[in-house]
């Protein structure tokens, strides 16, 4: 499939629409952005004020149309996220809400959806890795898994909405420095959340501050009980992305699947599945083709090195896997794929066999690729030492 042919002329309509909304928001409203400096001394989170100016009449925007090729490509794990501009990613996220029936399910105002997505984008920082493109990447993988596993045929649309929305919000206002740094540096964020998943708690807080504003509340037309379920569901999923809880969450899921005992009708089993799915999507880059996944590795290592440099300057502990003087691409990948990714994806593929060829096999190929490169590096190093 020719990548350049995937972008239909219709997407230009949406780009213009999004640009119009962006200008309108910038000119008529105060942007809703956290200015908390989570990376260091000034990490107090300001009180959020409802500073949007309401429009008496919301303008109508023509619904855009994507090509059939783009619509199908968007459902694939091989989707190349590097070929899409920010406005196009916004357009594709909006499409997901329409295609999955979430706009109808939650009675979402179309203009509010656009404003919410723009606000989400503005609240992702320009980090090397944890940025808006990562948000889109995780959400696109979830969208693909929903279709590959036909989840929309087996679980409620409300749960589908929680999955997609949690993916979009899962790293909001990420500062580029992980929980270990927050805790060791004793930042205000770590103090605020008592060293318990400080970043994930912050991502949740930003998500629901955005939703607390009528201009960007896509769930404004839901009743109180529905919104309470959405809030509970999104919070549990975003908190599940803390890798410190990886083993605990995976073990619960494994126990549910033991002896073919997993039941989607069992609420506890469904919650565990949703938590594992968002975890899979959050760290799914290695599932994609190497030409897509390797640039993500470069971005991640850049962010890691920025943190380890800062930790060295401040006299804080430095993790070996983040130290530019110790880590290589192969060493960064092999253990992570073998001991984190493969066990989790293989377990999910036992429940959804259709994922085996499109996710498990690519992971095994990626492992083999990096192991081969490591062998070559070791041979070169050995020759240099003799």
Tab-separated table of C-alpha atoms in Angstrom:
chain	number	residue	atom	x	y	z
A	1	UNK	CA	0.000	0.000	0.000
A	2	UNK	CA	1.482	3.373	-0.992
A	3	UNK	CA	1.712	5.551	2.108
A	4	UNK	CA	1.440	8.799	0.218
A	5	UNK	CA	-1.785	7.582	-1.363
A	6	UNK	CA	-3.389	7.091	1.997
A	7	UNK	CA	-3.940	10.759	2.666
A	8	UNK	CA	-7.128	11.651	0.883
A	9	UNK	CA	-7.998	15.092	-0.340
A	10	UNK	CA	-10.921	15.039	2.086
A	11	UNK	CA	-8.599	15.352	5.072
A	12	UNK	CA	-7.847	18.896	3.916
A	13	UNK	CA	-11.420	19.776	4.851
A	14	UNK	CA	-10.789	18.660	8.383
A	15	UNK	CA	-7.446	20.434	8.572
A	16	UNK	CA	-9.182	23.684	7.650
A	17	UNK	CA	-11.929	22.965	10.158
A	18	UNK	CA	-9.442	22.250	12.931
A	19	UNK	CA	-7.431	25.363	12.050
A	20	UNK	CA	-10.602	27.418	12.293
A	21	UNK	CA	-11.430	26.004	15.685
A	22	UNK	CA	-7.857	26.563	16.855
A	23	UNK	CA	-7.920	30.228	15.844
A	24	UNK	CA	-11.292	30.684	17.472
A	25	UNK	CA	-10.110	29.200	20.731
A	26	UNK	CA	-6.863	31.165	20.770
A	27	UNK	CA	-8.528	34.486	19.997
A	28	UNK	CA	-11.695	34.194	22.066
A	29	UNK	CA	-10.647	32.072	24.999
A	30	UNK	CA	-7.803	31.664	27.417
A	31	UNK	CA	-5.908	28.458	26.803
A	32	UNK	CA	-6.261	25.852	29.514
A	33	UNK	CA	-2.723	24.711	30.224
A	34	UNK	CA	-0.972	23.564	33.371
A	35	UNK	CA	2.213	25.521	33.992
A	36	UNK	CA	3.455	23.287	36.802
A	37	UNK	CA	7.185	22.680	36.606
A	38	UNK	CA	7.204	19.028	37.586
A	39	UNK	CA	10.884	18.560	36.861
A	40	UNK	CA	12.137	20.568	39.787
A	41	UNK	CA	11.689	23.212	42.396
A	42	UNK	CA	8.488	24.991	41.368
A	43	UNK	CA	6.073	22.109	41.069
A	44	UNK	CA	3.016	23.542	42.792
A	45	UNK	CA	-0.081	22.956	40.674
A	46	UNK	CA	-2.127	26.148	40.328
A	47	UNK	CA	-5.831	26.153	40.992
A	48	UNK	CA	-7.698	25.773	37.735
A	49	UNK	CA	-10.247	28.397	36.837
A	50	UNK	CA	-13.043	28.122	34.305
A	51	UNK	CA	-11.699	30.849	32.090
A	52	UNK	CA	-13.311	29.923	28.777
A	53	UNK	CA	-15.681	32.448	27.275
A	54	UNK	CA	-18.891	30.753	26.242
A	55	UNK	CA	-20.236	31.389	22.754
A	56	UNK	CA	-23.898	32.264	22.523
A	57	UNK	CA	-24.154	30.283	19.297
A	58	UNK	CA	-21.766	27.453	18.466
A	59	UNK	CA	-20.856	27.492	14.769
A	60	UNK	CA	-21.568	24.464	12.596
A	61	UNK	CA	-18.679	22.535	11.105
A	62	UNK	CA	-19.003	20.239	8.135
A	63	UNK	CA	-18.203	16.618	8.969
A	64	UNK	CA	-15.131	15.485	7.064
A	65	UNK	CA	-14.623	12.235	5.176
A	66	UNK	CA	-11.518	10.039	5.137
A	67	UNK	CA	-10.624	7.743	2.278
A	68	UNK	CA	-11.461	4.055	2.640
A	69	UNK	CA	-7.751	3.251	2.505
A	70	UNK	CA	-6.996	5.560	5.438
A	71	UNK	CA	-9.941	4.228	7.457
A	72	UNK	CA	-8.734	0.636	7.072
A	73	UNK	CA	-5.066	1.514	7.565
A	74	UNK	CA	-5.931	3.258	10.843
A	75	UNK	CA	-7.046	-0.112	12.273
A	76	UNK	CA	-3.712	-1.815	11.606
A	77	UNK	CA	-0.800	-2.294	14.056
A	78	UNK	CA	1.504	-1.426	11.143
A	79	UNK	CA	0.075	2.119	10.947
A	80	UNK	CA	2.951	4.554	10.423
A	81	UNK	CA	2.423	7.373	12.907
A	82	UNK	CA	5.418	9.348	11.605
A	83	UNK	CA	3.618	10.310	8.366
A	84	UNK	CA	0.893	12.408	9.994
A	85	UNK	CA	0.936	16.048	11.036
A	86	UNK	CA	-0.644	17.184	14.343
A	87	UNK	CA	-3.825	18.451	12.653
A	88	UNK	CA	-4.184	15.146	10.847
A	89	UNK	CA	-3.751	13.213	14.086
A	90	UNK	CA	-6.512	15.332	15.620
A	91	UNK	CA	-8.703	14.498	12.627
A	92	UNK	CA	-8.055	10.782	12.989
A	93	UNK	CA	-8.785	10.825	16.724
A	94	UNK	CA	-12.057	12.584	16.007
A	95	UNK	CA	-12.857	9.926	13.409
A	96	UNK	CA	-12.381	7.194	16.026
A	97	UNK	CA	-15.078	8.709	18.238
A	98	UNK	CA	-17.510	8.823	15.334
A	99	UNK	CA	-16.659	5.406	13.875
A	100	UNK	CA	-16.884	3.611	17.228
A	101	UNK	CA	-20.273	5.172	17.928
A	102	UNK	CA	-18.978	7.108	20.949
A	103	UNK	CA	-20.342	10.474	19.784
A	104	UNK	CA	-23.820	8.966	19.724
A	105	UNK	CA	-23.315	6.889	22.890
A	106	UNK	CA	-22.292	9.875	25.019
A	107	UNK	CA	-24.270	12.479	23.029
A	108	UNK	CA	-21.055	14.436	22.420
A	109	UNK	CA	-21.363	17.883	20.869
A	110	UNK	CA	-19.206	17.918	17.716
A	111	UNK	CA	-17.633	21.304	18.416
A	112	UNK	CA	-16.941	20.341	22.024
A	113	UNK	CA	-15.129	17.226	20.775
A	114	UNK	CA	-12.882	19.368	18.556
A	115	UNK	CA	-12.175	21.814	21.398
A	116	UNK	CA	-11.446	18.979	23.811
A	117	UNK	CA	-8.978	17.362	21.409
A	118	UNK	CA	-7.203	20.682	20.837
A	119	UNK	CA	-7.022	21.238	24.585
A	120	UNK	CA	-5.610	17.757	25.040
A	121	UNK	CA	-2.958	18.469	22.419
A	122	UNK	CA	-1.990	21.734	24.104
A	123	UNK	CA	-1.507	19.930	27.417
A	124	UNK	CA	1.097	17.530	26.068
A	125	UNK	CA	4.604	18.938	26.365
A	126	UNK	CA	7.241	18.850	23.634
A	127	UNK	CA	9.198	16.012	25.217
A	128	UNK	CA	11.314	13.735	23.016
A	129	UNK	CA	9.050	10.755	23.803
A	130	UNK	CA	6.109	11.566	26.084
A	131	UNK	CA	4.399	13.983	23.716
A	132	UNK	CA	1.179	14.276	21.720
A	133	UNK	CA	2.414	11.897	19.019
A	134	UNK	CA	2.923	9.234	21.698
A	135	UNK	CA	-0.635	9.910	22.882
A	136	UNK	CA	-1.885	9.355	19.334
A	137	UNK	CA	0.300	6.278	18.880
A	138	UNK	CA	-1.096	4.603	22.020
A	139	UNK	CA	-4.672	5.502	21.092
A	140	UNK	CA	-4.265	4.230	17.522
A	141	UNK	CA	-2.973	0.888	18.820
A	142	UNK	CA	-5.961	0.636	21.160
A	143	UNK	CA	-8.280	1.445	18.248
A	144	UNK	CA	-6.604	-1.316	16.243
A	145	UNK	CA	-6.877	-3.830	19.076
A	146	UNK	CA	-10.566	-3.010	19.539
A	147	UNK	CA	-11.168	-3.909	15.903
A	148	UNK	CA	-8.799	-6.883	15.764
A	149	UNK	CA	-10.354	-8.423	18.894
A	150	UNK	CA	-13.864	-7.265	17.921
A	151	UNK	CA	-14.231	-5.828	21.406
A	152	UNK	CA	-16.970	-3.487	20.223
A	153	UNK	CA	-19.107	-6.592	19.607
A	154	UNK	CA	-18.583	-8.002	23.094
A	155	UNK	CA	-18.354	-5.142	25.577
A	156	UNK	CA	-20.425	-2.012	26.132
A	157	UNK	CA	-19.729	1.157	24.159
A	158	UNK	CA	-19.225	2.880	27.492
A	159	UNK	CA	-16.220	0.637	28.141
A	160	UNK	CA	-14.907	1.295	24.626
A	161	UNK	CA	-15.194	5.020	25.300
A	162	UNK	CA	-13.327	4.661	28.579
A	163	UNK	CA	-10.517	2.741	26.848
A	164	UNK	CA	-10.065	5.275	24.033
A	165	UNK	CA	-10.389	8.354	26.244
A	166	UNK	CA	-7.989	6.965	28.860
A	167	UNK	CA	-5.414	6.351	26.114
A	168	UNK	CA	-5.725	9.931	24.890
A	169	UNK	CA	-5.314	11.311	28.426
A	170	UNK	CA	-2.829	8.820	29.856
A	171	UNK	CA	0.317	11.016	29.754
A	172	UNK	CA	-1.115	14.533	29.937
A	173	UNK	CA	1.413	17.164	31.004
A	174	UNK	CA	4.194	14.586	31.340
A	175	UNK	CA	7.340	16.545	32.353
A	176	UNK	CA	9.825	14.189	30.698
A	177	UNK	CA	11.182	12.934	34.034
A	178	UNK	CA	9.788	9.678	35.431
A	179	UNK	CA	8.366	8.722	38.826
A	180	UNK	CA	11.750	7.654	40.151
A	181	UNK	CA	13.103	11.133	39.529
A	182	UNK	CA	10.018	12.770	41.057
A	183	UNK	CA	10.396	10.706	44.219
A	184	UNK	CA	14.179	10.950	44.562
A	185	UNK	CA	14.159	14.698	43.861
A	186	UNK	CA	11.285	15.151	46.330
A	187	UNK	CA	9.354	17.293	43.877
A	188	UNK	CA	6.075	18.911	44.859
A	189	UNK	CA	4.306	16.357	42.687
A	190	UNK	CA	5.822	13.456	44.644
A	191	UNK	CA	4.938	15.178	47.900
A	192	UNK	CA	1.386	15.866	46.730
A	193	UNK	CA	0.775	12.186	45.932
A	194	UNK	CA	2.882	10.698	48.748
A	195	UNK	CA	5.292	9.042	46.284
A	196	UNK	CA	2.457	6.862	44.949
A	197	UNK	CA	2.331	6.971	41.141
A	198	UNK	CA	2.843	10.751	41.142
A	199	UNK	CA	2.888	11.125	37.363
A	200	UNK	CA	-0.129	8.907	36.697
A	201	UNK	CA	-2.122	10.689	39.393
A	202	UNK	CA	-1.159	13.990	37.799
A	203	UNK	CA	-2.205	12.815	34.322
A	204	UNK	CA	-5.621	11.926	35.785
A	205	UNK	CA	-5.912	15.272	37.521
A	206	UNK	CA	-5.150	17.204	34.327
A	207	UNK	CA	-7.617	15.052	32.362
A	208	UNK	CA	-10.494	15.772	34.711
A	209	UNK	CA	-9.631	19.441	35.136
A	210	UNK	CA	-10.032	19.724	31.360
A	211	UNK	CA	-13.325	17.833	31.551
A	212	UNK	CA	-14.484	20.086	34.394
A	213	UNK	CA	-14.724	22.997	31.956
A	214	UNK	CA	-18.055	23.091	30.071
A	215	UNK	CA	-16.315	24.164	26.854
A	216	UNK	CA	-14.176	21.010	26.782
A	217	UNK	CA	-16.360	18.476	28.599
A	218	UNK	CA	-17.184	15.792	26.042
A	219	UNK	CA	-19.224	13.973	28.698
A	220	UNK	CA	-21.362	17.001	29.588
A	221	UNK	CA	-24.544	15.292	28.363
A	222	UNK	CA	-24.027	12.135	30.440
A	223	UNK	CA	-26.028	11.664	33.623
A	224	UNK	CA	-24.263	11.761	36.971
A	225	UNK	CA	-24.013	7.986	37.394
A	226	UNK	CA	-22.590	7.489	33.907
A	227	UNK	CA	-19.965	10.176	34.457
A	228	UNK	CA	-19.041	8.610	37.787
A	229	UNK	CA	-18.414	5.265	36.037
A	230	UNK	CA	-16.387	7.002	33.328
A	231	UNK	CA	-14.261	8.802	35.924
A	232	UNK	CA	-13.673	5.629	37.924
A	233	UNK	CA	-12.831	3.639	34.791
A	234	UNK	CA	-10.467	6.205	33.293
A	235	UNK	CA	-8.674	6.716	36.589
A	236	UNK	CA	-8.072	3.000	37.101
A	237	UNK	CA	-6.718	2.641	33.555
A	238	UNK	CA	-4.389	5.640	33.676
A	239	UNK	CA	-3.039	4.558	37.068
A	240	UNK	CA	-2.448	1.084	35.596
A	241	UNK	CA	0.154	2.542	33.216
A	242	UNK	CA	2.611	2.950	36.106
A	243	UNK	CA	5.215	0.297	35.277
A	244	UNK	CA	5.842	-0.196	39.004
A	245	UNK	CA	2.523	-2.072	39.011
A	246	UNK	CA	3.274	-4.172	35.929
A	247	UNK	CA	3.813	-7.510	37.671
A	248	UNK	CA	0.818	-7.116	39.942
A	249	UNK	CA	-1.582	-6.284	37.092
A	250	UNK	CA	-0.322	-9.034	34.793
A	251	UNK	CA	-0.576	-11.673	37.545
A	252	UNK	CA	-4.209	-10.777	38.206
A	253	UNK	CA	-4.973	-11.081	34.495
A	254	UNK	CA	-3.172	-14.442	34.277
A	255	UNK	CA	-5.130	-15.754	37.256
A	256	UNK	CA	-8.397	-14.742	35.582
A	257	UNK	CA	-7.410	-16.582	32.392
A	258	UNK	CA	-6.311	-19.766	34.153
A	259	UNK	CA	-8.106	-22.944	33.018
A	260	UNK	CA	-10.061	-20.946	30.395
A	261	UNK	CA	-11.856	-19.189	33.210
A	262	UNK	CA	-11.871	-15.689	31.735
A	263	UNK	CA	-15.363	-14.238	31.269
A	264	UNK	CA	-16.096	-10.852	29.721
A	265	UNK	CA	-19.359	-10.902	31.662
A	266	UNK	CA	-17.358	-10.920	34.916
A	267	UNK	CA	-16.828	-7.281	35.933
A	268	UNK	CA	-13.522	-7.962	37.699
A	269	UNK	CA	-12.225	-9.872	34.682
A	270	UNK	CA	-13.263	-7.037	32.351
A	271	UNK	CA	-11.502	-4.433	34.502
A	272	UNK	CA	-8.321	-6.541	34.518
A	273	UNK	CA	-8.510	-6.930	30.727
A	274	UNK	CA	-8.913	-3.190	30.182
A	275	UNK	CA	-5.914	-2.506	32.415
A	276	UNK	CA	-3.751	-4.979	30.485
A	277	UNK	CA	-4.943	-3.587	27.138
A	278	UNK	CA	-3.938	-0.016	27.961
A	279	UNK	CA	-0.604	-1.327	29.233
A	280	UNK	CA	-0.066	-3.209	25.969
A	281	UNK	CA	-0.857	-0.117	23.921
A	282	UNK	CA	1.303	2.158	26.067
A	283	UNK	CA	4.440	0.092	25.394
A	284	UNK	CA	3.522	-1.308	21.981
A	285	UNK	CA	6.101	0.402	19.770
A	286	UNK	CA	8.098	-2.800	19.242
A	287	UNK	CA	4.983	-4.441	17.774
A	288	UNK	CA	5.258	-2.088	14.808
A	289	UNK	CA	7.663	-2.510	11.878
A	290	UNK	CA	11.292	-1.686	12.688
A	291	UNK	CA	11.307	1.466	10.545
A	292	UNK	CA	8.498	2.803	12.748
A	293	UNK	CA	9.605	1.468	16.121
A	294	UNK	CA	13.305	2.339	16.045
A	295	UNK	CA	12.773	6.134	15.857
A	296	UNK	CA	10.641	5.778	18.990
A	297	UNK	CA	13.576	4.073	20.702
A	298	UNK	CA	15.792	7.016	19.770
A	299	UNK	CA	13.230	9.385	21.280
A	300	UNK	CA	12.940	7.343	24.462
A	301	UNK	CA	16.696	7.125	24.952
A	302	UNK	CA	17.007	10.869	24.425
A	303	UNK	CA	14.472	11.432	27.199
A	304	UNK	CA	16.213	8.880	29.429
A	305	UNK	CA	19.601	10.520	28.859
A	306	UNK	CA	18.187	13.963	29.661
A	307	UNK	CA	16.947	12.586	32.971
A	308	UNK	CA	20.145	10.715	33.863
A	309	UNK	CA	22.218	13.810	33.070
A	310	UNK	CA	20.025	15.813	35.430
A	311	UNK	CA	20.248	13.126	38.104
A	312	UNK	CA	24.051	13.169	37.897
A	313	UNK	CA	24.057	16.952	38.245
A	314	UNK	CA	21.815	16.764	41.304
A	315	UNK	CA	23.602	13.835	42.925
A	316	UNK	CA	20.610	11.503	42.592
A	317	UNK	CA	20.699	7.749	41.840
A	318	UNK	CA	20.958	6.917	38.130
A	319	UNK	CA	19.380	3.785	36.627
A	320	UNK	CA	21.807	1.888	34.388
A	321	UNK	CA	19.221	1.573	31.605
A	322	UNK	CA	19.006	5.381	31.438
A	323	UNK	CA	22.726	6.143	31.595
A	324	UNK	CA	24.165	7.281	28.267
A	325	UNK	CA	27.556	5.891	29.321
A	326	UNK	CA	26.211	2.368	29.832
A	327	UNK	CA	23.201	1.659	27.642
A	328	UNK	CA	23.093	0.674	23.963
A	329	UNK	CA	20.079	0.181	21.744
A	330	UNK	CA	20.318	-3.635	21.806
A	331	UNK	CA	20.772	-3.815	25.587
A	332	UNK	CA	17.870	-1.401	26.039
A	333	UNK	CA	15.572	-3.575	23.944
A	334	UNK	CA	16.404	-7.228	24.552
A	335	UNK	CA	15.466	-7.530	28.209
A	336	UNK	CA	12.415	-5.312	27.833
A	337	UNK	CA	11.038	-7.376	24.955
A	338	UNK	CA	11.875	-10.752	26.528
A	339	UNK	CA	10.727	-10.126	30.078
A	340	UNK	CA	8.061	-7.418	29.800
A	341	UNK	CA	6.496	-7.287	26.345
A	342	UNK	CA	6.433	-10.926	25.221
A	343	UNK	CA	4.963	-12.413	28.421
A	344	UNK	CA	2.160	-9.835	28.403
A	345	UNK	CA	1.319	-9.971	24.699
A	346	UNK	CA	1.519	-13.766	24.646
A	347	UNK	CA	-0.958	-13.914	27.514
A	348	UNK	CA	-3.372	-11.565	25.771
A	349	UNK	CA	-2.986	-13.566	22.534
A	350	UNK	CA	-4.127	-16.721	24.363
A	351	UNK	CA	-7.436	-14.924	24.915
A	352	UNK	CA	-7.474	-13.312	21.460
A	353	UNK	CA	-5.576	-15.660	19.070
A	354	UNK	CA	-5.981	-13.200	16.199
A	355	UNK	CA	-3.265	-11.071	17.857
A	356	UNK	CA	-0.607	-13.773	17.610
A	357	UNK	CA	0.526	-13.213	14.027
A	358	UNK	CA	0.201	-9.423	14.041
A	359	UNK	CA	1.689	-8.706	17.481
A	360	UNK	CA	3.460	-11.664	19.083
A	361	UNK	CA	5.384	-12.696	15.957
A	362	UNK	CA	6.639	-9.136	15.287
A	363	UNK	CA	7.801	-8.941	18.915
A	364	UNK	CA	9.749	-12.167	18.556
A	365	UNK	CA	11.270	-10.878	15.336
A	366	UNK	CA	12.259	-7.653	17.099
A	367	UNK	CA	13.878	-9.643	19.913
A	368	UNK	CA	15.856	-11.692	17.390
A	369	UNK	CA	16.902	-8.526	15.544
A	370	UNK	CA	18.313	-6.856	18.656
A	371	UNK	CA	19.971	-10.049	19.885
A	372	UNK	CA	21.763	-10.356	16.548
A	373	UNK	CA	22.925	-6.737	16.760
A	374	UNK	CA	24.155	-7.302	20.300
A	375	UNK	CA	26.199	-10.304	19.137
A	376	UNK	CA	27.762	-8.142	16.436
A	377	UNK	CA	28.527	-5.397	18.982
A	378	UNK	CA	30.086	-7.941	21.333
A	379	UNK	CA	32.278	-9.333	18.543
A	380	UNK	CA	33.493	-5.834	17.615
A	381	UNK	CA	34.218	-5.047	21.256
A	382	UNK	CA	36.103	-8.310	21.736
A	383	UNK	CA	38.297	-7.608	18.696
A	384	UNK	CA	39.054	-4.106	19.981
A	385	UNK	CA	40.216	-5.504	23.315
A	386	UNK	CA	42.591	-8.048	21.770
